[in-house]
Amino acid sequence: MSLLHRAAFTVSAARLDQLPPPGPPEVCFVGRSNSGKSSSINVLTNQRRLAFSSKTPGRTRLINLFGIPDPLEPGAQLGYLVDLPGYGYAAVDKKSREEWADVLGGYLHTRTSLAGVVMLIDIRRGVTELDRRLVNWIAPTGRPVLALLTKADKLPYGQRIKAVYAARKDLADIGALHTVPFSAPERIGLEEATLLIQNWISPTFVP
């Protein structure tokens, strides 16, 4: 069984100072609103409703932590999956967007337990200007990044390969970058993404 399948909701926080103290490795998920973040988390953890998506994109403002229990130490967490608020939804007022930017940037720059970043990008849109702003926050941290190009089932195989190549080129200033075409419904890229995230949380894990 995948390590990620053990994930369970732990805590929500509206601000960085409400998060538990840094500890076990954390892998955060970040992407623009409607990029498929919630469905990706759910399929990676093999759970139908672990992560919730708002019916109104851009309305989910909380940082949600999902703990992965340590099988060798009851009550302890081996690591966390962290669902960060979606960004860039036009209908949200400027002040709220700026507050979210502060949360995202603050988490990415100051969270010492952050082991890796999963950046979700709609493969049909490619890397947008908003995604570039996020890259500008991530790149200086040196954290490894998994770019999940979601909704890959919406493109024919040939177009999918071209989109992956274009995304790699656009994200080249991220040092440790992995680019994976991904589809939650069709489970495209699921195994590759799972293994990478597991390795960030627990390099010695053996299923």
PDB file of N, CA, C and O in Angstrom, residues 66-99:
ATOM      1  N   PHE A  66      -2.668  17.203   6.150  1.00  0.00           N
ATOM      2  CA  PHE A  66      -3.073  15.804   6.220  1.00  0.00           C
ATOM      3  C   PHE A  66      -1.876  14.996   6.707  1.00  0.00           C
ATOM      4  O   PHE A  66      -0.856  14.917   6.028  1.00  0.00           O
ATOM      5  N   GLY A  67      -2.000  14.447   7.900  1.00  0.00           N
ATOM      6  CA  GLY A  67      -0.897  13.715   8.489  1.00  0.00           C
ATOM      7  C   GLY A  67      -0.792  12.296   7.974  1.00  0.00           C
ATOM      8  O   GLY A  67      -1.798  11.649   7.655  1.00  0.00           O
ATOM      9  N   ILE A  68       0.437  11.802   7.868  1.00  0.00           N
ATOM     10  CA  ILE A  68       0.698  10.415   7.486  1.00  0.00           C
ATOM     11  C   ILE A  68       1.296   9.715   8.704  1.00  0.00           C
ATOM     12  O   ILE A  68       2.425  10.023   9.105  1.00  0.00           O
ATOM     13  N   PRO A  69       0.551   8.827   9.328  1.00  0.00           N
ATOM     14  CA  PRO A  69       1.013   8.198  10.572  1.00  0.00           C
ATOM     15  C   PRO A  69       2.292   7.396  10.378  1.00  0.00           C
ATOM     16  O   PRO A  69       2.512   6.784   9.339  1.00  0.00           O
ATOM     17  N   ASP A  70       3.137   7.420  11.408  1.00  0.00           N
ATOM     18  CA  ASP A  70       4.357   6.622  11.423  1.00  0.00           C
ATOM     19  C   ASP A  70       3.998   5.207  11.867  1.00  0.00           C
ATOM     20  O   ASP A  70       3.554   5.006  12.992  1.00  0.00           O
ATOM     21  N   PRO A  71       4.161   4.201  10.991  1.00  0.00           N
ATOM     22  CA  PRO A  71       3.768   2.830  11.351  1.00  0.00           C
ATOM     23  C   PRO A  71       4.603   2.249  12.479  1.00  0.00           C
ATOM     24  O   PRO A  71       4.175   1.282  13.127  1.00  0.00           O
ATOM     25  N   LEU A  72       5.769   2.822  12.742  1.00  0.00           N
ATOM     26  CA  LEU A  72       6.654   2.276  13.771  1.00  0.00           C
ATOM     27  C   LEU A  72       6.543   3.006  15.105  1.00  0.00           C
ATOM     28  O   LEU A  72       7.111   2.563  16.100  1.00  0.00           O
ATOM     29  N   GLU A  73       5.806   4.118  15.102  1.00  0.00           N
ATOM     30  CA  GLU A  73       5.702   4.912  16.331  1.00  0.00           C
ATOM     31  C   GLU A  73       4.263   5.415  16.479  1.00  0.00           C
ATOM     32  O   GLU A  73       3.913   6.460  15.936  1.00  0.00           O
ATOM     33  N   PRO A  74       3.418   4.677  17.195  1.00  0.00           N
ATOM     34  CA  PRO A  74       2.004   5.055  17.354  1.00  0.00           C
ATOM     35  C   PRO A  74       1.853   6.485  17.872  1.00  0.00           C
ATOM     36  O   PRO A  74       2.542   6.910  18.794  1.00  0.00           O
ATOM     37  N   GLY A  75       0.961   7.226  17.223  1.00  0.00           N
ATOM     38  CA  GLY A  75       0.699   8.598  17.630  1.00  0.00           C
ATOM     39  C   GLY A  75       1.590   9.623  16.971  1.00  0.00           C
ATOM     40  O   GLY A  75       1.324  10.826  17.047  1.00  0.00           O
ATOM     41  N   ALA A  76       2.652   9.181  16.321  1.00  0.00           N
ATOM     42  CA  ALA A  76       3.582  10.106  15.659  1.00  0.00           C
ATOM     43  C   ALA A  76       3.259  10.203  14.168  1.00  0.00           C
ATOM     44  O   ALA A  76       2.682   9.278  13.577  1.00  0.00           O
ATOM     45  N   GLN A  77       3.628  11.320  13.578  1.00  0.00           N
ATOM     46  CA  GLN A  77       3.421  11.518  12.146  1.00  0.00           C
ATOM     47  C   GLN A  77       4.743  11.342  11.404  1.00  0.00           C
ATOM     48  O   GLN A  77       5.774  11.882  11.817  1.00  0.00           O
ATOM     49  N   LEU A  78       4.688  10.583  10.321  1.00  0.00           N
ATOM     50  CA  LEU A  78       5.864  10.398   9.471  1.00  0.00           C
ATOM     51  C   LEU A  78       6.091  11.633   8.591  1.00  0.00           C
ATOM     52  O   LEU A  78       7.222  11.976   8.249  1.00  0.00           O
ATOM     53  N   GLY A  79       5.008  12.293   8.247  1.00  0.00           N
ATOM     54  CA  GLY A  79       5.083  13.494   7.416  1.00  0.00           C
ATOM     55  C   GLY A  79       3.697  14.058   7.194  1.00  0.00           C
ATOM     56  O   GLY A  79       2.705  13.551   7.738  1.00  0.00           O
ATOM     57  N   TYR A  80       3.617  15.114   6.393  1.00  0.00           N
ATOM     58  CA  TYR A  80       2.342  15.773   6.111  1.00  0.00           C
ATOM     59  C   TYR A  80       2.222  16.108   4.631  1.00  0.00           C
ATOM     60  O   TYR A  80       3.211  16.468   3.984  1.00  0.00           O
ATOM     61  N   LEU A  81       1.012  16.007   4.118  1.00  0.00           N
ATOM     62  CA  LEU A  81       0.649  16.614   2.848  1.00  0.00           C
ATOM     63  C   LEU A  81      -0.059  17.914   3.190  1.00  0.00           C
ATOM     64  O   LEU A  81      -0.939  17.935   4.058  1.00  0.00           O
ATOM     65  N   VAL A  82       0.327  19.008   2.537  1.00  0.00           N
ATOM     66  CA  VAL A  82      -0.203  20.327   2.883  1.00  0.00           C
ATOM     67  C   VAL A  82      -0.908  20.916   1.668  1.00  0.00           C
ATOM     68  O   VAL A  82      -0.294  21.127   0.617  1.00  0.00           O
ATOM     69  N   ASP A  83      -2.200  21.169   1.829  1.00  0.00           N
ATOM     70  CA  ASP A  83      -3.012  21.742   0.757  1.00  0.00           C
ATOM     71  C   ASP A  83      -3.076  23.247   0.968  1.00  0.00           C
ATOM     72  O   ASP A  83      -3.728  23.731   1.896  1.00  0.00           O
ATOM     73  N   LEU A  84      -2.362  24.002   0.118  1.00  0.00           N
ATOM     74  CA  LEU A  84      -2.339  25.456   0.222  1.00  0.00           C
ATOM     75  C   LEU A  84      -3.486  26.061  -0.586  1.00  0.00           C
ATOM     76  O   LEU A  84      -3.948  25.465  -1.559  1.00  0.00           O
ATOM     77  N   PRO A  85      -3.943  27.254  -0.198  1.00  0.00           N
ATOM     78  CA  PRO A  85      -5.061  27.878  -0.927  1.00  0.00           C
ATOM     79  C   PRO A  85      -4.733  28.077  -2.396  1.00  0.00           C
ATOM     80  O   PRO A  85      -3.604  28.398  -2.764  1.00  0.00           O
ATOM     81  N   GLY A  86      -5.734  27.896  -3.255  1.00  0.00           N
ATOM     82  CA  GLY A  86      -5.564  28.178  -4.668  1.00  0.00           C
ATOM     83  C   GLY A  86      -5.351  29.666  -4.887  1.00  0.00           C
ATOM     84  O   GLY A  86      -5.730  30.491  -4.057  1.00  0.00           O
ATOM     85  N   TYR A  87      -4.744  30.027  -5.996  1.00  0.00           N
ATOM     86  CA  TYR A  87      -4.423  31.435  -6.236  1.00  0.00           C
ATOM     87  C   TYR A  87      -4.905  31.871  -7.609  1.00  0.00           C
ATOM     88  O   TYR A  87      -5.110  31.047  -8.500  1.00  0.00           O
ATOM     89  N   GLY A  88      -5.120  33.176  -7.730  1.00  0.00           N
ATOM     90  CA  GLY A  88      -5.313  33.752  -9.052  1.00  0.00           C
ATOM     91  C   GLY A  88      -6.731  33.808  -9.566  1.00  0.00           C
ATOM     92  O   GLY A  88      -6.937  34.107 -10.736  1.00  0.00           O
ATOM     93  N   TYR A  89      -7.737  33.567  -8.704  1.00  0.00           N
ATOM     94  CA  TYR A  89      -9.098  33.604  -9.235  1.00  0.00           C
ATOM     95  C   TYR A  89      -9.559  35.052  -9.365  1.00  0.00           C
ATOM     96  O   TYR A  89      -9.563  35.810  -8.397  1.00  0.00           O
ATOM     97  N   ALA A  90      -9.948  35.463 -10.547  1.00  0.00           N
ATOM     98  CA  ALA A  90     -10.185  36.881 -10.854  1.00  0.00           C
ATOM     99  C   ALA A  90     -11.329  37.489 -10.045  1.00  0.00           C
ATOM    100  O   ALA A  90     -11.324  38.684  -9.756  1.00  0.00           O
ATOM    101  N   ALA A  91     -12.335  36.690  -9.670  1.00  0.00           N
ATOM    102  CA  ALA A  91     -13.507  37.242  -9.003  1.00  0.00           C
ATOM    103  C   ALA A  91     -13.237  37.617  -7.545  1.00  0.00           C
ATOM    104  O   ALA A  91     -14.046  38.280  -6.912  1.00  0.00           O
ATOM    105  N   VAL A  92     -12.097  37.195  -7.003  1.00  0.00           N
ATOM    106  CA  VAL A  92     -11.756  37.517  -5.625  1.00  0.00           C
ATOM    107  C   VAL A  92     -11.121  38.906  -5.577  1.00  0.00           C
ATOM    108  O   VAL A  92     -10.331  39.265  -6.440  1.00  0.00           O
ATOM    109  N   ASP A  93     -11.459  39.691  -4.564  1.00  0.00           N
ATOM    110  CA  ASP A  93     -10.961  41.058  -4.501  1.00  0.00           C
ATOM    111  C   ASP A  93      -9.442  41.098  -4.320  1.00  0.00           C
ATOM    112  O   ASP A  93      -8.830  40.146  -3.846  1.00  0.00           O
ATOM    113  N   LYS A  94      -8.863  42.233  -4.705  1.00  0.00           N
ATOM    114  CA  LYS A  94      -7.408  42.377  -4.706  1.00  0.00           C
ATOM    115  C   LYS A  94      -6.810  42.166  -3.321  1.00  0.00           C
ATOM    116  O   LYS A  94      -5.762  41.531  -3.178  1.00  0.00           O
ATOM    117  N   LYS A  95      -7.456  42.688  -2.284  1.00  0.00           N
ATOM    118  CA  LYS A  95      -6.931  42.554  -0.929  1.00  0.00           C
ATOM    119  C   LYS A  95      -6.812  41.084  -0.534  1.00  0.00           C
ATOM    120  O   LYS A  95      -5.811  40.648   0.031  1.00  0.00           O
ATOM    121  N   SER A  96      -7.848  40.298  -0.858  1.00  0.00           N
ATOM    122  CA  SER A  96      -7.817  38.868  -0.534  1.00  0.00           C
ATOM    123  C   SER A  96      -6.716  38.161  -1.302  1.00  0.00           C
ATOM    124  O   SER A  96      -6.011  37.308  -0.767  1.00  0.00           O
ATOM    125  N   ARG A  97      -6.542  38.520  -2.592  1.00  0.00           N
ATOM    126  CA  ARG A  97      -5.481  37.896  -3.381  1.00  0.00           C
ATOM    127  C   ARG A  97      -4.109  38.204  -2.784  1.00  0.00           C
ATOM    128  O   ARG A  97      -3.233  37.338  -2.741  1.00  0.00           O
ATOM    129  N   GLU A  98      -3.931  39.437  -2.328  1.00  0.00           N
ATOM    130  CA  GLU A  98      -2.656  39.811  -1.724  1.00  0.00           C
ATOM    131  C   GLU A  98      -2.421  39.071  -0.408  1.00  0.00           C
ATOM    132  O   GLU A  98      -1.290  38.662  -0.114  1.00  0.00           O
ATOM    133  N   GLU A  99      -3.479  38.875   0.370  1.00  0.00           N
ATOM    134  CA  GLU A  99      -3.346  38.124   1.619  1.00  0.00           C
ATOM    135  C   GLU A  99      -2.939  36.679   1.329  1.00  0.00           C
ATOM    136  O   GLU A  99      -2.088  36.110   2.003  1.00  0.00           O
TER     137      GLU A  99
END
